[in-house]
PDB file of C-alpha atoms in Angstrom:
ATOM      1  CA  MET Z  21       7.016  22.377  26.956  1.00 54.00           C
ATOM      2  CA  LYS Z  22      10.472  21.916  25.532  1.00 63.00           C
ATOM      3  CA  LYS Z  23      13.524  22.918  27.518  1.00 75.00           C
ATOM      4  CA  MET Z  24      13.711  26.708  27.694  1.00 86.00           C
ATOM      5  CA  ASN Z  25      15.945  28.267  25.032  1.00 92.00           C
ATOM      6  CA  ILE Z  26      18.096  30.995  26.602  1.00 96.00           C
ATOM      7  CA  ILE Z  27      19.028  33.729  24.131  1.00 97.00           C
ATOM      8  CA  TYR Z  28      21.048  35.913  26.512  1.00 97.00           C
ATOM      9  CA  GLU Z  29      21.843  36.175  30.199  1.00 96.00           C
ATOM     10  CA  ASP Z  30      23.791  38.494  32.475  1.00 95.00           C
ATOM     11  CA  LYS Z  31      23.545  39.558  36.137  1.00 94.00           C
ATOM     12  CA  GLU Z  32      20.518  41.798  35.443  1.00 95.00           C
ATOM     13  CA  ILE Z  33      18.394  40.102  32.797  1.00 97.00           C
ATOM     14  CA  LEU Z  34      17.424  36.778  31.256  1.00 97.00           C
ATOM     15  CA  VAL Z  35      16.216  36.750  27.636  1.00 97.00           C
ATOM     16  CA  VAL Z  36      14.464  33.595  26.445  1.00 97.00           C
ATOM     17  CA  GLU Z  37      12.453  32.200  23.565  1.00 97.00           C
ATOM     18  CA  LYS Z  38       8.755  31.500  24.126  1.00 96.00           C
ATOM     19  CA  GLU Z  39       7.060  28.776  22.118  1.00 94.00           C
ATOM     20  CA  SER Z  40       3.615  29.169  20.600  1.00 94.00           C
ATOM     21  CA  GLY Z  41       1.018  27.710  22.983  1.00 92.00           C
ATOM     22  CA  THR Z  42       2.984  28.532  26.145  1.00 92.00           C
ATOM     23  CA  LEU Z  43       1.677  31.082  28.634  1.00 92.00           C
ATOM     24  CA  THR Z  44       4.115  33.804  29.672  1.00 90.00           C
ATOM     25  CA  ILE Z  45       2.676  33.990  33.197  1.00 86.00           C
ATOM     26  CA  ALA Z  46       0.202  31.958  35.226  1.00 76.00           C
ATOM     27  CA  THR Z  47      -3.574  32.216  35.075  1.00 68.00           C
ATOM     28  CA  GLU Z  48      -6.202  30.827  37.448  1.00 62.00           C
ATOM     29  CA  LYS Z  49      -6.456  27.722  35.273  1.00 65.00           C
ATOM     30  CA  GLN Z  50      -2.766  27.279  34.476  1.00 59.00           C
ATOM     31  CA  LYS Z  51      -0.308  27.774  37.335  1.00 60.00           C
ATOM     32  CA  PHE Z  52       2.803  25.894  36.380  1.00 62.00           C
ATOM     33  CA  LYS Z  53       3.480  25.135  32.722  1.00 82.00           C
ATOM     34  CA  THR Z  54       4.409  28.739  32.007  1.00 91.00           C
ATOM     35  CA  LEU Z  55       7.526  30.498  30.794  1.00 94.00           C
ATOM     36  CA  TYR Z  56       7.750  32.436  34.058  1.00 93.00           C
ATOM     37  CA  HIS Z  57       7.667  29.207  36.093  1.00 92.00           C
ATOM     38  CA  GLU Z  58      10.441  27.681  33.983  1.00 93.00           C
ATOM     39  CA  ALA Z  59      12.584  30.829  34.213  1.00 95.00           C
ATOM     40  CA  ARG Z  60      12.092  30.962  37.990  1.00 94.00           C
ATOM     41  CA  GLU Z  61      13.103  27.320  38.392  1.00 93.00           C
ATOM     42  CA  TYR Z  62      16.178  27.960  36.240  1.00 94.00           C
ATOM     43  CA  VAL Z  63      17.501  30.855  38.374  1.00 94.00           C
ATOM     44  CA  LYS Z  64      16.676  29.040  41.630  1.00 94.00           C
ATOM     45  CA  LYS Z  65      18.905  26.147  40.551  1.00 93.00           C
ATOM     46  CA  GLN Z  66      21.786  28.624  40.436  1.00 89.00           C
ATOM     47  CA  TYR Z  67      20.963  29.914  43.939  1.00 87.00           C
ATOM     48  CA  PRO Z  68      17.784  29.039  45.906  1.00 91.00           C
ATOM     49  CA  LYS Z  69      17.000  32.637  46.891  1.00 91.00           C
ATOM     50  CA  ASN Z  70      17.199  33.970  43.333  1.00 93.00           C
ATOM     51  CA  LYS Z  71      14.068  35.607  41.928  1.00 94.00           C
ATOM     52  CA  ILE Z  72      12.793  36.432  38.456  1.00 96.00           C
ATOM     53  CA  PHE Z  73      10.497  39.246  37.284  1.00 97.00           C
ATOM     54  CA  ILE Z  74       8.544  39.521  34.050  1.00 95.00           C
ATOM     55  CA  VAL Z  75       9.259  42.726  32.110  1.00 96.00           C
ATOM     56  CA  HIS Z  76       6.842  42.225  29.198  1.00 93.00           C
ATOM     57  CA  ARG Z  77       4.759  39.387  27.813  1.00 90.00           C
ATOM     58  CA  LEU Z  78       3.539  37.783  24.595  1.00 93.00           C
ATOM     59  CA  ASP Z  79       0.095  36.322  23.881  1.00 90.00           C
ATOM     60  CA  LYS Z  80      -0.109  32.597  24.607  1.00 92.00           C
ATOM     61  CA  GLU Z  81      -0.191  31.639  20.914  1.00 94.00           C
ATOM     62  CA  THR Z  82       2.560  34.075  19.855  1.00 96.00           C
ATOM     63  CA  SER Z  83       6.156  32.845  19.852  1.00 97.00           C
ATOM     64  CA  GLY Z  84       9.346  34.842  20.243  1.00 97.00           C
ATOM     65  CA  ILE Z  85      11.533  36.897  22.546  1.00 98.00           C
ATOM     66  CA  VAL Z  86      10.636  37.514  26.195  1.00 97.00           C
ATOM     67  CA  LEU Z  87      12.679  39.567  28.657  1.00 97.00           C
ATOM     68  CA  PHE Z  88      12.896  38.778  32.380  1.00 97.00           C
ATOM     69  CA  ALA Z  89      14.662  40.802  35.077  1.00 97.00           C
ATOM     70  CA  LYS Z  90      16.618  39.218  37.901  1.00 96.00           C
ATOM     71  CA  ARG Z  91      15.894  42.013  40.385  1.00 96.00           C
ATOM     72  CA  GLU Z  92      12.786  44.086  41.031  1.00 96.00           C
ATOM     73  CA  ASN Z  93      14.577  47.407  40.536  1.00 96.00           C
ATOM     74  CA  VAL Z  94      15.749  46.194  37.117  1.00 97.00           C
ATOM     75  CA  LYS Z  95      12.164  45.232  36.186  1.00 97.00           C
ATOM     76  CA  ASN Z  96      10.908  48.651  37.301  1.00 97.00           C
ATOM     77  CA  ALA Z  97      13.629  50.482  35.386  1.00 97.00           C
ATOM     78  CA  TYR Z  98      12.659  48.719  32.129  1.00 97.00           C
ATOM     79  CA  GLN Z  99       8.906  48.992  32.628  1.00 95.00           C
ATOM     80  CA  GLU Z 100       8.852  52.672  33.641  1.00 95.00           C
ATOM     81  CA  LYS Z 101      10.548  53.758  30.389  1.00 94.00           C
ATOM     82  CA  TRP Z 102       9.691  50.775  28.173  1.00 93.00           C
ATOM     83  CA  ASN Z 103       8.568  52.776  25.127  1.00 88.00           C
ATOM     84  CA  GLU Z 104      11.633  55.027  25.353  1.00 92.00           C
ATOM     85  CA  LEU Z 105      14.068  52.137  25.819  1.00 95.00           C
ATOM     86  CA  VAL Z 106      12.723  49.874  23.059  1.00 94.00           C
ATOM     87  CA  LYS Z 107      14.222  50.896  19.730  1.00 95.00           C
ATOM     88  CA  THR Z 108      12.977  47.972  17.623  1.00 95.00           C
ATOM     89  CA  ARG Z 109      10.282  45.379  18.265  1.00 96.00           C
ATOM     90  CA  ARG Z 110       9.810  43.322  15.127  1.00 97.00           C
ATOM     91  CA  TYR Z 111       7.360  40.512  14.444  1.00 98.00           C
ATOM     92  CA  ILE Z 112       6.952  38.182  11.496  1.00 98.00           C
ATOM     93  CA  ALA Z 113       3.378  37.280  10.557  1.00 98.00           C
ATOM     94  CA  ILE Z 114       1.715  35.126   7.923  1.00 98.00           C
ATOM     95  CA  VAL Z 115      -1.716  36.474   7.001  1.00 98.00           C
ATOM     96  CA  ASN Z 116      -4.583  35.282   4.848  1.00 97.00           C
ATOM     97  CA  GLY Z 117      -4.741  36.766   1.350  1.00 97.00           C
ATOM     98  CA  TYR Z 118      -2.755  39.449  -0.420  1.00 97.00           C
ATOM     99  CA  LEU Z 119      -2.593  43.050   0.761  1.00 97.00           C
ATOM    100  CA  ASP Z 120      -3.605  45.849  -1.605  1.00 94.00           C
ATOM    101  CA  LYS Z 121      -1.097  48.174   0.007  1.00 96.00           C
ATOM    102  CA  LYS Z 122       2.244  46.379   0.429  1.00 97.00           C
ATOM    103  CA  GLN Z 123       3.564  48.724   3.108  1.00 97.00           C
ATOM    104  CA  GLY Z 124       1.850  51.031   5.561  1.00 97.00           C
ATOM    105  CA  THR Z 125       1.056  52.242   9.069  1.00 97.00           C
ATOM    106  CA  ILE Z 126      -2.103  51.467  11.045  1.00 95.00           C
ATOM    107  CA  HIS Z 127      -2.898  54.080  13.705  1.00 95.00           C
ATOM    108  CA  THR Z 128      -6.022  53.600  15.837  1.00 95.00           C
ATOM    109  CA  TRP Z 129      -7.233  53.558  19.442  1.00 96.00           C
ATOM    110  CA  LEU Z 130      -7.966  50.130  20.917  1.00 97.00           C
ATOM    111  CA  THR Z 131     -10.529  49.117  23.509  1.00 95.00           C
ATOM    112  CA  GLU Z 132     -12.037  45.827  24.673  1.00 93.00           C
ATOM    113  CA  ASN Z 133     -15.622  44.597  24.947  1.00 92.00           C
ATOM    114  CA  LYS Z 134     -17.114  42.451  27.715  1.00 90.00           C
ATOM    115  CA  ASN Z 135     -16.236  39.285  25.740  1.00 90.00           C
ATOM    116  CA  LYS Z 136     -12.510  40.203  25.835  1.00 89.00           C
ATOM    117  CA  ILE Z 137     -12.474  41.051  22.118  1.00 94.00           C
ATOM    118  CA  VAL Z 138     -10.215  44.009  21.309  1.00 95.00           C
ATOM    119  CA  TYR Z 139     -11.279  46.419  18.568  1.00 94.00           C
ATOM    120  CA  SER Z 140     -10.505  49.903  17.244  1.00 95.00           C
ATOM    121  CA  THR Z 141     -12.506  52.933  18.291  1.00 91.00           C
ATOM    122  CA  LYS Z 142     -12.467  56.590  17.252  1.00 84.00           C
ATOM    123  CA  ASN Z 143     -13.146  57.558  20.865  1.00 87.00           C
ATOM    124  CA  LYS Z 144      -9.734  58.493  22.240  1.00 91.00           C
ATOM    125  CA  GLU Z 145     -11.173  58.762  25.744  1.00 90.00           C
ATOM    126  CA  ILE Z 146     -11.947  55.033  26.030  1.00 91.00           C
ATOM    127  CA  GLY Z 147      -9.294  53.649  23.669  1.00 93.00           C
ATOM    128  CA  LYS Z 148      -5.519  53.358  23.971  1.00 94.00           C
ATOM    129  CA  GLU Z 149      -3.378  54.610  21.102  1.00 95.00           C
ATOM    130  CA  ALA Z 150      -1.924  51.816  18.960  1.00 95.00           C
ATOM    131  CA  ILE Z 151       0.533  52.185  16.083  1.00 95.00           C
ATOM    132  CA  THR Z 152       1.558  49.278  13.858  1.00 97.00           C
ATOM    133  CA  GLU Z 153       3.832  49.410  10.808  1.00 97.00           C
ATOM    134  CA  TYR Z 154       3.910  46.549   8.280  1.00 98.00           C
ATOM    135  CA  LYS Z 155       5.682  45.529   5.089  1.00 98.00           C
ATOM    136  CA  VAL Z 156       4.944  42.606   2.775  1.00 98.00           C
ATOM    137  CA  ILE Z 157       8.054  40.424   2.321  1.00 97.00           C
ATOM    138  CA  LYS Z 158       6.672  37.516   0.307  1.00 97.00           C
ATOM    139  CA  GLU Z 159       3.416  36.206  -1.197  1.00 96.00           C
ATOM    140  CA  ASN Z 160       2.502  32.572  -1.911  1.00 93.00           C
ATOM    141  CA  ASN Z 161      -0.638  30.349  -2.042  1.00 91.00           C
ATOM    142  CA  ASN Z 162      -2.962  33.226  -1.074  1.00 95.00           C
ATOM    143  CA  LEU Z 163      -0.801  33.930   1.984  1.00 97.00           C
ATOM    144  CA  SER Z 164       1.411  36.934   2.717  1.00 98.00           C
ATOM    145  CA  LEU Z 165       4.533  37.052   4.897  1.00 98.00           C
ATOM    146  CA  LEU Z 166       4.843  40.368   6.709  1.00 98.00           C
ATOM    147  CA  GLU Z 167       7.425  42.205   8.751  1.00 98.00           C
ATOM    148  CA  VAL Z 168       5.558  44.060  11.495  1.00 98.00           C
ATOM    149  CA  TYR Z 169       6.920  46.769  13.783  1.00 97.00           C
ATOM    150  CA  ILE Z 170       4.946  48.021  16.774  1.00 94.00           C
ATOM    151  CA  LYS Z 171       5.369  51.500  18.226  1.00 90.00           C
ATOM    152  CA  THR Z 172       2.978  50.724  21.102  1.00 89.00           C
ATOM    153  CA  GLY Z 173       2.447  47.454  22.945  1.00 86.00           C
ATOM    154  CA  ARG Z 174      -1.305  47.076  23.337  1.00 91.00           C
ATOM    155  CA  LYS Z 175      -3.149  43.819  24.007  1.00 90.00           C
ATOM    156  CA  ASN Z 176      -3.718  41.853  20.762  1.00 94.00           C
ATOM    157  CA  GLN Z 177      -2.577  44.950  18.828  1.00 96.00           C
ATOM    158  CA  ILE Z 178      -1.094  43.277  15.749  1.00 97.00           C
ATOM    159  CA  ARG Z 179      -3.878  40.700  15.554  1.00 97.00           C
ATOM    160  CA  VAL Z 180      -6.611  43.354  15.661  1.00 97.00           C
ATOM    161  CA  HIS Z 181      -4.921  45.741  13.245  1.00 97.00           C
ATOM    162  CA  LEU Z 182      -4.307  43.060  10.614  1.00 98.00           C
ATOM    163  CA  LYS Z 183      -7.879  41.807  10.941  1.00 97.00           C
ATOM    164  CA  GLU Z 184      -9.201  45.314  10.440  1.00 95.00           C
ATOM    165  CA  LEU Z 185      -6.926  45.665   7.426  1.00 95.00           C
ATOM    166  CA  GLY Z 186      -8.753  42.646   5.975  1.00 96.00           C
ATOM    167  CA  ASN Z 187      -5.891  40.162   6.376  1.00 97.00           C
ATOM    168  CA  SER Z 188      -6.208  38.209   9.621  1.00 98.00           C
ATOM    169  CA  ILE Z 189      -3.215  36.229  10.867  1.00 98.00           C
ATOM    170  CA  LEU Z 190      -3.247  32.577   9.843  1.00 98.00           C
ATOM    171  CA  GLY Z 191      -4.429  30.484  12.789  1.00 97.00           C
ATOM    172  CA  ASP Z 192      -5.997  33.448  14.581  1.00 97.00           C
ATOM    173  CA  VAL Z 193      -9.567  32.151  14.779  1.00 95.00           C
ATOM    174  CA  LYS Z 194     -10.426  34.715  17.485  1.00 94.00           C
ATOM    175  CA  TYR Z 195      -9.801  37.530  15.018  1.00 95.00           C
ATOM    176  CA  GLY Z 196     -11.041  36.023  11.781  1.00 94.00           C
ATOM    177  CA  GLY Z 197      -8.073  33.926  10.652  1.00 92.00           C
ATOM    178  CA  ASN Z 198      -8.290  30.470   9.073  1.00 94.00           C
ATOM    179  CA  LYS Z 199      -7.634  27.476  11.336  1.00 94.00           C
ATOM    180  CA  ALA Z 200      -4.025  26.262  11.417  1.00 95.00           C
ATOM    181  CA  ASN Z 201      -1.637  24.294  13.613  1.00 95.00           C
ATOM    182  CA  ARG Z 202      -0.603  27.518  15.395  1.00 96.00           C
ATOM    183  CA  LEU Z 203      -0.925  31.297  15.369  1.00 97.00           C
ATOM    184  CA  TYR Z 204       1.524  32.502  12.738  1.00 98.00           C
ATOM    185  CA  LEU Z 205       2.942  35.443  14.676  1.00 98.00           C
ATOM    186  CA  HIS Z 206       6.552  35.444  15.879  1.00 98.00           C
ATOM    187  CA  ASN Z 207       8.505  38.170  17.702  1.00 98.00           C
ATOM    188  CA  ASP Z 208      11.917  37.695  16.104  1.00 98.00           C
ATOM    189  CA  LYS Z 209      13.804  40.885  17.008  1.00 98.00           C
ATOM    190  CA  LEU Z 210      14.100  43.112  20.074  1.00 97.00           C
ATOM    191  CA  VAL Z 211      16.523  46.029  20.324  1.00 97.00           C
ATOM    192  CA  LEU Z 212      16.539  48.144  23.478  1.00 96.00           C
ATOM    193  CA  LYS Z 213      18.736  50.247  25.718  1.00 96.00           C
ATOM    194  CA  ASN Z 214      19.964  49.177  29.127  1.00 96.00           C
ATOM    195  CA  PRO Z 215      18.284  51.725  31.468  1.00 96.00           C
ATOM    196  CA  PHE Z 216      21.352  51.952  33.700  1.00 94.00           C
ATOM    197  CA  ASN Z 217      24.170  52.530  31.204  1.00 94.00           C
ATOM    198  CA  ASN Z 218      22.378  53.222  27.870  1.00 93.00           C
ATOM    199  CA  LYS Z 219      24.187  50.301  26.238  1.00 95.00           C
ATOM    200  CA  LEU Z 220      22.279  49.002  23.223  1.00 97.00           C
ATOM    201  CA  LEU Z 221      21.141  45.383  23.508  1.00 97.00           C
ATOM    202  CA  SER Z 222      20.018  43.495  20.406  1.00 98.00           C
ATOM    203  CA  PHE Z 223      18.366  40.053  20.351  1.00 98.00           C
ATOM    204  CA  GLU Z 224      17.243  38.127  17.300  1.00 97.00           C
ATOM    205  CA  LEU Z 225      15.667  34.730  16.614  1.00 97.00           C
ATOM    206  CA  SER Z 226      15.450  32.691  13.446  1.00 94.00           C
ATOM    207  CA  LEU Z 227      12.042  32.029  11.918  1.00 94.00           C
ATOM    208  CA  PRO Z 228      10.218  28.866  13.097  1.00 94.00           C
ATOM    209  CA  SER Z 229      10.454  26.049  10.524  1.00 94.00           C
ATOM    210  CA  GLU Z 230       6.682  25.988   9.925  1.00 95.00           C
ATOM    211  CA  PHE Z 231       6.839  29.588   8.627  1.00 96.00           C
ATOM    212  CA  ASN Z 232       9.475  28.648   6.068  1.00 93.00           C
ATOM    213  CA  LYS Z 233       7.553  25.555   4.953  1.00 93.00           C
ATOM    214  CA  LEU Z 234       4.425  27.572   4.235  1.00 93.00           C
ATOM    215  CA  MET Z 235       6.234  30.335   2.359  1.00 92.00           C
ATOM    216  CA  LYS Z 236       8.593  28.272   0.183  1.00 83.00           C
TER     217      LYS Z 236
END
């Protein structure tokens, strides 16, 4: 892991950049080399009793913006009204092939099988509603660069929806994508309201260099 890139910090929150291949939080197999562990160590250096709380997470192979809270009540305030507070959550994706429809909305219900594979179902009783909007920005070498906006934050949502559209994300072998040096999905913009004062907070990251190289 490289040194953690801090995008923004105040007395309530810490906003950082997660690299592709880094876990947001620990698993049974991986306890330490996580973004949460690095963020916790960072705040403890400022004051040993400081704590950090994860507000939301990204898949291990997805890069981009992650929000931590510095107090539990702050974490709860964001999580309890997350969908109301988040105004924009934008991702950039590179997918295999060209899309027939260059802009659209995918609206399904997602569920998961015993092998941890997420898929769409028409059964609203077992699935969770998932809404994804996309727009093609550029096409090159049988690859398409998309802007993706999610209205719901379900597990593997973008990956599943793009696979079912027929254009899996490059590097997403789990969901039908061609092998690559990484998963080409990057959360580059997050706009949300502070739950305590309604102030609008906007965070944005540049595109990783490997995205630009592929889509010259």
